[in-house]
Short mmCIF file of C-alpha atoms in Angstrom, two decimals:
data_model
loop_
_atom_site.label_atom_id
_atom_site.label_comp_id
_atom_site.label_asym_id
_atom_site.label_seq_id
_atom_site.Cartn_x
_atom_site.Cartn_y
_atom_site.Cartn_z
CA MET Y 1 102.53 68.51 110.12
CA GLU Y 2 101.94 69.96 106.64
CA ALA Y 3 101.18 66.52 105.16
CA ALA Y 4 98.20 66.21 107.52
CA ILE Y 5 96.47 69.27 106.05
CA SER Y 6 93.98 68.42 103.27
CA LEU Y 7 93.60 71.64 101.32
CA PRO Y 8 91.15 70.28 98.65
CA VAL Y 9 88.52 70.05 101.44
CA VAL Y 10 88.47 73.86 101.59
CA PRO Y 11 85.93 75.15 98.98
CA TRP Y 12 88.06 78.09 97.78
CA ASN Y 13 90.80 75.63 96.79
CA TRP Y 14 88.44 73.52 94.67
CA PRO Y 15 88.55 73.45 90.83
CA LYS Y 16 86.43 76.13 89.15
CA TRP Y 17 83.69 73.74 88.01
CA ARG Y 18 83.18 72.51 91.57
CA LYS Y 19 83.08 76.07 92.86
CA TRP Y 20 80.42 77.11 90.33
CA THR Y 21 78.40 73.94 90.98
CA LEU Y 22 78.38 74.67 94.71
CA TYR Y 23 77.64 78.34 94.03
CA PHE Y 24 74.47 77.69 92.01
CA ALA Y 25 73.46 74.87 94.32
CA LEU Y 26 73.45 77.36 97.19
CA TRP Y 27 71.35 79.82 95.22
CA SER Y 28 68.99 76.97 94.32
CA ILE Y 29 68.04 76.62 97.99
CA PRO Y 30 65.97 79.87 98.21
CA ALA Y 31 64.76 79.34 94.61
CA LEU Y 32 63.40 75.84 95.26
CA THR Y 33 62.09 76.91 98.67
CA ALA Y 34 60.05 79.67 97.00
CA LEU Y 35 58.83 77.23 94.32
CA SER Y 36 57.75 74.71 96.98
CA TYR Y 37 55.19 77.26 98.16
CA TYR Y 38 53.05 76.49 95.11
CA HIS Y 39 53.22 72.75 95.78
CA LEU Y 40 52.24 73.39 99.41
CA ASN Y 41 49.35 75.58 98.25
CA LEU Y 42 48.16 72.75 95.98
CA ILE Y 43 48.20 70.28 98.89
CA VAL Y 44 46.47 72.61 101.36
CA THR Y 45 43.84 74.24 99.12
CA ALA Y 46 43.51 71.61 96.39
CA GLN Y 47 43.13 74.49 93.95
CA PRO Y 48 44.72 74.43 90.50
CA VAL Y 49 48.24 75.88 90.39
CA SER Y 50 49.84 77.68 87.45
CA TRP Y 51 53.22 75.99 87.43
CA LEU Y 52 54.38 78.28 84.63
CA TYR Y 53 53.68 81.27 86.82
CA GLY Y 54 55.29 79.55 89.81
CA ILE Y 55 58.49 78.72 87.92
CA VAL Y 56 58.79 82.08 86.18
CA SER Y 57 58.18 84.06 89.37
CA THR Y 58 60.63 82.12 91.56
CA LEU Y 59 63.61 80.46 89.84
CA PRO Y 60 64.68 83.38 87.59
CA TRP Y 61 64.11 85.76 90.49
CA TRP Y 62 66.76 84.07 92.63
CA TYR Y 63 69.12 83.02 89.84
CA ALA Y 64 69.24 86.68 88.78
CA TRP Y 65 70.80 87.41 92.18
CA ALA Y 66 73.27 84.59 91.52
CA ILE Y 67 74.33 86.56 88.44
CA PHE Y 68 74.40 89.85 90.35
CA THR Y 69 76.54 88.48 93.19
CA PRO Y 70 79.93 88.72 91.40
CA LEU Y 71 79.09 92.34 90.50
CA ILE Y 72 78.21 93.12 94.13
CA ILE Y 73 81.49 91.54 95.23
CA LYS Y 74 83.41 93.67 92.73
CA LEU Y 75 81.64 96.72 94.15
CA ALA Y 76 82.59 95.71 97.70
CA GLN Y 77 86.22 95.21 96.64
CA ARG Y 78 86.28 98.58 94.91
CA PHE Y 79 84.72 100.38 97.90
CA PRO Y 80 85.74 98.48 101.07
CA VAL Y 81 83.70 99.29 104.16
CA ASN Y 82 85.49 99.93 107.44
CA GLU Y 83 84.92 101.88 110.65
CA GLU Y 84 85.75 105.18 108.96
CA SER Y 85 84.26 104.79 105.47
CA TRP Y 86 80.85 103.20 106.07
CA LYS Y 87 79.11 106.46 106.96
CA VAL Y 88 80.06 107.88 103.56
CA LEU Y 89 79.92 104.75 101.37
CA ILE Y 90 76.51 103.44 102.40
CA PRO Y 91 74.46 106.53 101.39
CA THR Y 92 76.64 107.52 98.41
CA VAL Y 93 77.59 104.14 96.91
CA TYR Y 94 75.72 101.16 98.29
CA ILE Y 95 72.15 102.48 98.51
CA PRO Y 96 72.27 103.86 94.93
CA ALA Y 97 73.84 100.56 93.81
CA MET Y 98 71.08 98.60 95.55
CA LEU Y 99 68.37 100.65 93.83
CA ALA Y 100 70.11 100.09 90.48
CA PHE Y 101 70.22 96.32 91.02
CA LEU Y 102 66.58 96.33 92.10
CA GLY Y 103 65.63 98.25 88.96
CA ILE Y 104 67.57 95.87 86.68
CA HIS Y 105 66.08 92.88 88.50
CA ALA Y 106 62.57 94.26 88.03
CA LEU Y 107 63.21 94.93 84.34
CA LEU Y 108 64.46 91.36 83.80
CA ASN Y 109 61.33 89.99 85.47
CA LEU Y 110 59.11 92.24 83.38
CA VAL Y 111 60.75 91.04 80.16
CA LEU Y 112 60.43 87.41 81.25
CA PHE Y 113 56.74 87.87 82.10
CA ARG Y 114 56.10 89.48 78.72
CA VAL Y 115 57.94 86.72 76.84
CA THR Y 116 55.96 84.00 78.60
CA GLY Y 117 52.65 85.86 78.18
CA LEU Y 118 52.03 86.10 81.91
CA HIS Y 119 52.24 89.88 82.00
CA GLU Y 120 49.14 90.50 79.86
CA THR Y 121 47.22 87.66 81.48
CA MET Y 122 47.88 88.93 85.01
CA ASN Y 123 47.59 92.59 83.98
CA LEU Y 124 50.72 93.37 85.98
CA THR Y 125 52.81 96.54 85.89
CA LEU Y 126 56.51 97.07 86.52
CA TYR Y 127 55.88 99.38 89.45
CA GLU Y 128 53.18 97.35 91.21
CA VAL Y 129 54.70 93.88 91.08
CA HIS Y 130 58.22 93.72 89.73
CA PHE Y 131 59.55 96.53 91.89
CA THR Y 132 57.30 97.58 94.79
CA SER Y 133 55.98 94.22 95.98
CA ARG Y 134 59.39 92.54 95.88
CA MET Y 135 61.52 95.44 96.97
CA HIS Y 136 61.96 94.30 100.58
CA VAL Y 137 63.05 90.77 99.60
CA ASN Y 138 65.41 92.02 96.89
CA ALA Y 139 66.90 94.61 99.23
CA LEU Y 140 67.46 91.84 101.78
CA ALA Y 141 69.16 89.74 99.09
CA PHE Y 142 71.50 92.63 98.19
CA TRP Y 143 72.55 93.35 101.77
CA THR Y 144 72.86 89.63 102.56
CA VAL Y 145 75.30 89.13 99.69
CA LEU Y 146 77.24 92.22 100.76
CA GLY Y 147 77.28 91.11 104.39
CA PHE Y 148 78.40 87.57 103.61
CA TYR Y 149 81.22 88.83 101.40
CA ASN Y 150 82.52 91.28 104.03
CA ALA Y 151 82.34 88.58 106.70
CA PHE Y 152 84.24 86.16 104.43
CA ASP Y 153 86.80 88.84 103.51
CA TYR Y 154 87.36 89.66 107.19
CA TYR Y 155 87.78 85.96 107.97
CA MET Y 156 90.33 85.49 105.17
CA ARG Y 157 92.31 88.55 106.30
CA PHE Y 158 92.24 87.16 109.84
CA LEU Y 159 93.60 83.83 108.60
CA LYS Y 160 96.30 85.65 106.64
CA GLN Y 161 97.36 87.62 109.71
CA GLU Y 162 97.39 84.44 111.79
CA ARG Y 163 99.51 82.70 109.16
CA GLN Y 164 101.93 85.63 108.98
CA ALA Y 165 102.16 85.72 112.78
CA SER Y 166 102.98 82.00 112.83
CA GLN Y 167 105.61 82.47 110.15
CA LEU Y 168 107.12 85.38 112.07
CA GLU Y 169 107.29 83.29 115.22
CA LEU Y 170 109.01 80.52 113.27
CA GLN Y 171 111.49 82.96 111.75
CA LEU Y 172 112.19 84.48 115.16
CA ALA Y 173 112.81 81.02 116.61
CA GLN Y 174 115.17 80.31 113.71
CA ALA Y 175 116.95 83.62 114.30
CA ASN Y 176 117.42 82.72 117.95
CA LEU Y 177 118.69 79.29 116.95
CA ARG Y 178 121.19 80.79 114.51
CA ALA Y 179 122.35 83.25 117.18
CA LEU Y 180 122.76 80.39 119.65
CA LYS Y 181 124.68 78.32 117.11
CA MET Y 182 126.97 81.27 116.48
CA GLN Y 183 127.47 81.68 120.22
CA LEU Y 184 128.33 78.01 120.64
CA ASN Y 185 130.45 77.83 117.52
CA PRO Y 186 133.72 76.18 118.62
CA HIS Y 187 135.80 78.73 116.73
CA PHE Y 188 133.92 81.60 118.33
CA LEU Y 189 134.21 80.16 121.83
CA PHE Y 190 137.84 79.16 121.30
CA ASN Y 191 138.84 82.68 120.33
CA THR Y 192 136.88 84.16 123.23
CA LEU Y 193 138.33 81.80 125.82
CA HIS Y 194 141.81 82.17 124.29
CA SER Y 195 141.57 85.93 124.73
CA VAL Y 196 140.41 85.47 128.33
CA ALA Y 197 143.33 83.11 129.00
CA ALA Y 198 145.73 85.69 127.56
CA LEU Y 199 144.33 88.30 129.95
CA VAL Y 200 144.83 85.96 132.88
CA ARG Y 201 148.45 85.34 131.89
CA LYS Y 202 148.95 89.10 131.85
CA ASN Y 203 147.44 89.26 135.34
CA GLU Y 204 144.52 91.29 133.96
CA ASN Y 205 142.12 89.16 135.94
CA GLY Y 206 139.54 91.90 136.36
CA THR Y 207 139.23 92.31 132.61
CA ALA Y 208 139.12 88.54 132.12
CA VAL Y 209 136.29 88.20 134.63
CA LYS Y 210 134.46 91.08 132.94
CA MET Y 211 134.76 89.38 129.54
CA LEU Y 212 133.46 86.10 130.92
CA GLY Y 213 130.58 88.03 132.43
CA ARG Y 214 129.85 89.60 129.05
CA LEU Y 215 129.80 86.18 127.45
CA GLY Y 216 127.33 84.97 130.05
CA ASP Y 217 125.14 88.07 129.59
CA PHE Y 218 125.22 87.61 125.84
CA LEU Y 219 124.03 84.00 126.07
CA ARG Y 220 121.36 84.91 128.63
CA LEU Y 221 119.92 87.81 126.64
CA ALA Y 222 119.83 85.74 123.46
CA LEU Y 223 117.65 83.16 125.19
CA GLU Y 224 115.46 85.50 127.26
CA ASN Y 225 113.85 87.23 124.29
CA GLN Y 226 112.77 84.08 122.47
CA GLY Y 227 109.25 84.50 121.06
CA THR Y 228 109.36 88.32 121.22
CA GLN Y 229 108.85 89.86 117.79
CA GLN Y 230 109.74 93.46 118.62
CA ILE Y 231 111.74 95.07 121.41
CA LYS Y 232 112.82 98.62 122.17
CA LEU Y 233 115.86 99.86 120.31
CA GLU Y 234 117.55 100.42 123.67
CA GLU Y 235 117.27 96.69 124.44
CA GLU Y 236 118.44 95.74 120.95
CA LEU Y 237 121.53 97.91 121.35
CA ASP Y 238 122.15 96.43 124.78
CA PHE Y 239 122.19 92.94 123.29
CA LEU Y 240 124.45 94.20 120.50
CA ASP Y 241 126.87 95.64 123.05
CA ARG Y 242 127.26 92.19 124.63
CA TYR Y 243 128.18 90.76 121.26
CA LEU Y 244 130.58 93.60 120.42
CA GLU Y 245 132.34 93.33 123.78
CA ILE Y 246 133.13 89.71 123.00
CA GLU Y 247 134.32 90.53 119.48
CA LYS Y 248 136.55 93.30 120.85
CA ILE Y 249 138.38 90.64 122.84
CA ARG Y 250 139.39 89.05 119.54
CA PHE Y 251 140.15 92.20 117.59
CA GLN Y 252 141.16 94.55 120.41
CA ASP Y 253 142.24 97.87 118.81
CA ARG Y 254 141.54 96.53 115.32
CA LEU Y 255 137.81 96.89 115.89
CA VAL Y 256 136.44 100.38 116.42
CA VAL Y 257 132.71 100.85 116.94
CA GLN Y 258 131.05 104.23 116.69
CA LYS Y 259 127.41 104.86 117.58
CA ASP Y 260 125.28 107.80 116.56
CA VAL Y 261 121.84 107.18 118.05
CA ASP Y 262 119.09 109.74 118.41
CA PRO Y 263 118.02 109.63 122.09
CA GLU Y 264 114.36 109.82 121.04
CA ALA Y 265 114.80 106.61 119.03
CA LEU Y 266 115.83 104.51 122.04
CA GLY Y 267 112.23 104.00 123.14
CA LEU Y 268 110.98 102.98 119.69
CA TYR Y 269 110.27 99.35 118.82
CA VAL Y 270 112.39 97.44 116.29
CA PRO Y 271 112.48 93.77 115.18
CA ASN Y 272 114.17 91.57 117.75
CA LEU Y 273 117.72 90.45 116.76
CA ILE Y 274 117.72 92.66 113.65
CA LEU Y 275 121.06 94.44 114.14
CA GLN Y 276 123.31 91.63 115.39
CA PRO Y 277 123.44 89.65 112.10
CA LEU Y 278 124.14 92.87 110.17
CA VAL Y 279 127.01 93.83 112.48
CA GLU Y 280 128.30 90.25 112.37
CA ASN Y 281 128.39 90.41 108.56
CA ALA Y 282 130.21 93.76 108.71
CA ILE Y 283 132.86 92.32 111.04
CA HIS Y 284 133.24 89.11 109.06
CA HIS Y 285 133.50 90.71 105.62
CA GLY Y 286 134.69 94.25 106.33
CA ILE Y 287 136.97 93.96 109.37
CA ALA Y 288 138.31 90.41 109.89
CA PRO Y 289 140.11 89.97 106.52
CA HIS Y 290 142.29 93.08 107.05
CA SER Y 291 145.28 93.18 109.37
CA ASP Y 292 144.62 96.81 110.23
CA GLY Y 293 141.03 96.07 111.18
CA GLY Y 294 138.52 98.82 110.67
CA GLN Y 295 135.54 100.75 111.96
CA ILE Y 296 131.85 100.00 112.22
CA ILE Y 297 129.34 102.82 112.52
CA ILE Y 298 125.84 102.22 113.91
CA ARG Y 299 123.28 104.99 113.46
CA ALA Y 300 119.65 105.45 114.44
CA THR Y 301 117.78 108.53 113.26
CA ILE Y 302 114.15 109.59 113.01
CA THR Y 303 113.01 111.11 109.73
CA HIS Y 304 109.36 112.21 109.79
CA ASP Y 305 107.47 109.02 110.73
CA GLN Y 306 110.30 106.64 109.82
CA LEU Y 307 113.11 105.15 111.91
CA VAL Y 308 116.33 104.71 109.94
CA LEU Y 309 118.95 102.21 111.17
CA ASP Y 310 122.41 102.17 109.57
CA VAL Y 311 125.22 99.63 109.88
CA GLN Y 312 128.32 100.80 108.02
CA ASP Y 313 131.86 99.43 107.78
CA ASP Y 314 134.98 100.86 106.12
CA GLY Y 315 136.01 97.66 104.37
CA PRO Y 316 136.32 97.08 100.61
CA GLY Y 317 132.57 96.97 99.97
CA ILE Y 318 131.03 94.43 97.61
CA GLU Y 319 130.83 94.12 93.85
CA LYS Y 320 127.34 92.59 93.56
CA ILE Y 321 124.69 94.07 95.81
CA GLU Y 322 122.04 91.51 94.87
CA THR Y 323 124.36 88.65 95.82
CA ALA Y 324 124.79 90.15 99.29
CA ARG Y 325 120.99 90.49 99.69
CA LYS Y 326 120.67 86.73 99.22
CA GLY Y 327 122.98 85.95 102.14
CA VAL Y 328 121.40 84.01 105.00
CA GLY Y 329 121.54 86.76 107.62
CA LEU Y 330 120.48 89.63 105.37
CA SER Y 331 117.81 87.71 103.44
CA ASN Y 332 116.22 86.60 106.71
CA SER Y 333 116.23 90.19 107.99
CA ILE Y 334 114.62 91.41 104.75
CA GLU Y 335 111.89 88.76 104.93
CA ARG Y 336 111.13 89.53 108.58
CA MET Y 337 110.88 93.24 107.78
CA GLN Y 338 108.46 92.56 104.93
CA ARG Y 339 106.22 90.41 107.08
CA LEU Y 340 106.23 92.85 109.98
CA TYR Y 341 105.73 96.10 108.05
CA GLY Y 342 104.64 95.11 104.52
CA ASP Y 343 105.41 97.84 101.99
CA ASN Y 344 106.05 100.39 104.74
CA GLN Y 345 109.71 99.39 105.10
CA GLN Y 346 112.89 99.37 103.06
CA VAL Y 347 116.27 97.60 103.12
CA THR Y 348 119.01 99.14 101.02
CA LEU Y 349 122.71 98.38 100.49
CA HIS Y 350 125.22 100.94 99.23
CA ASN Y 351 128.94 100.93 98.64
CA VAL Y 352 130.33 103.96 100.44
CA PRO Y 353 132.40 106.22 98.11
CA ASP Y 354 135.33 106.33 100.55
CA GLY Y 355 135.22 102.55 100.99
CA GLY Y 356 132.95 100.19 102.87
CA LEU Y 357 129.37 98.99 102.80
CA LEU Y 358 126.28 100.68 104.23
CA VAL Y 359 123.22 98.60 105.12
CA GLN Y 360 120.21 100.80 105.85
CA LEU Y 361 116.89 99.70 107.36
CA THR Y 362 113.87 101.99 107.23
CA ILE Y 363 110.84 101.08 109.35
CA PRO Y 364 107.78 102.90 110.73
CA VAL Y 365 108.11 104.75 114.01
CA GLN Y 366 106.42 102.63 116.69
CA HIS Y 367 106.07 103.87 120.27
CA THR Y 368 103.97 100.85 121.28
CA ILE Y 369 103.21 97.38 119.93
CA ASP Y 370 99.95 95.44 119.87
#
């Protein structure tokens, strides 16, 4: 798919010399159009035409705006216009800036007319010709440049959001695939079915049936939420419970799970499948290697406008935090968080003083999703 995309066709991916060539070619369109007026006047009236006056009064006029355009763009980047700011920025920033550009433009034309001798011949003044008579066209040029830039900027931000949404969908599909692979892992299924068989031999058929039901629920829930970026924390914990019930078959009393969840947090939205890989890592590294097992603590608290999710084990912890952050499950969770919330999120890892590892996710409080 990627090989079929020809990026050099897109102008903003061209080399600089091609960009500048296209840039001045575009500005040459109104310049040459204005100059053609004098040729048309010659054809229609058959009167002599001052080509010096025609060239001086048209080409520099428009090419000056070609020079001003990067400055206008810098201004637009420095003072971005949105639904809230335009009422303040237009009268306080953009109108004064427009008048300044018009004044500089008029001064440049005045100097050019004086250098070429046209100013004294035509007996023109700065106010009468270089500013007043061209003010409406120059004002239109200023607002056109500003409008085109804002439209282009909006389009590029739209493309960026679309690209990020596509990447998030791909990552979510990969997360579902990894969860499904883990579910179908022969070792995982063998241990689960072995535990169920042991329950049957002990005549604990009710518990065995319950565990098989949990396995079925776990597989069903993992597949039902494919394509969903965010779900309520209550649903995420429900999915996690299915996974933990299966793991408890393997570890029995060796695995202790404690939850401390703020009831108000249950209705908030979190990334889909964000907790399961973290709990899986905690079991694999903090619980499984030890004959005595251990405890996993899952917390969800609201602090101001942030939702804090903790997954903590009481294992040996880790020596290199950065190495753990590069693990497949954690690195994928970090990347998904960054794409969903940008800088308004945080993933931290800490070795607990009494032993164990704490993984903490901090995300914005979201009562609804778009």
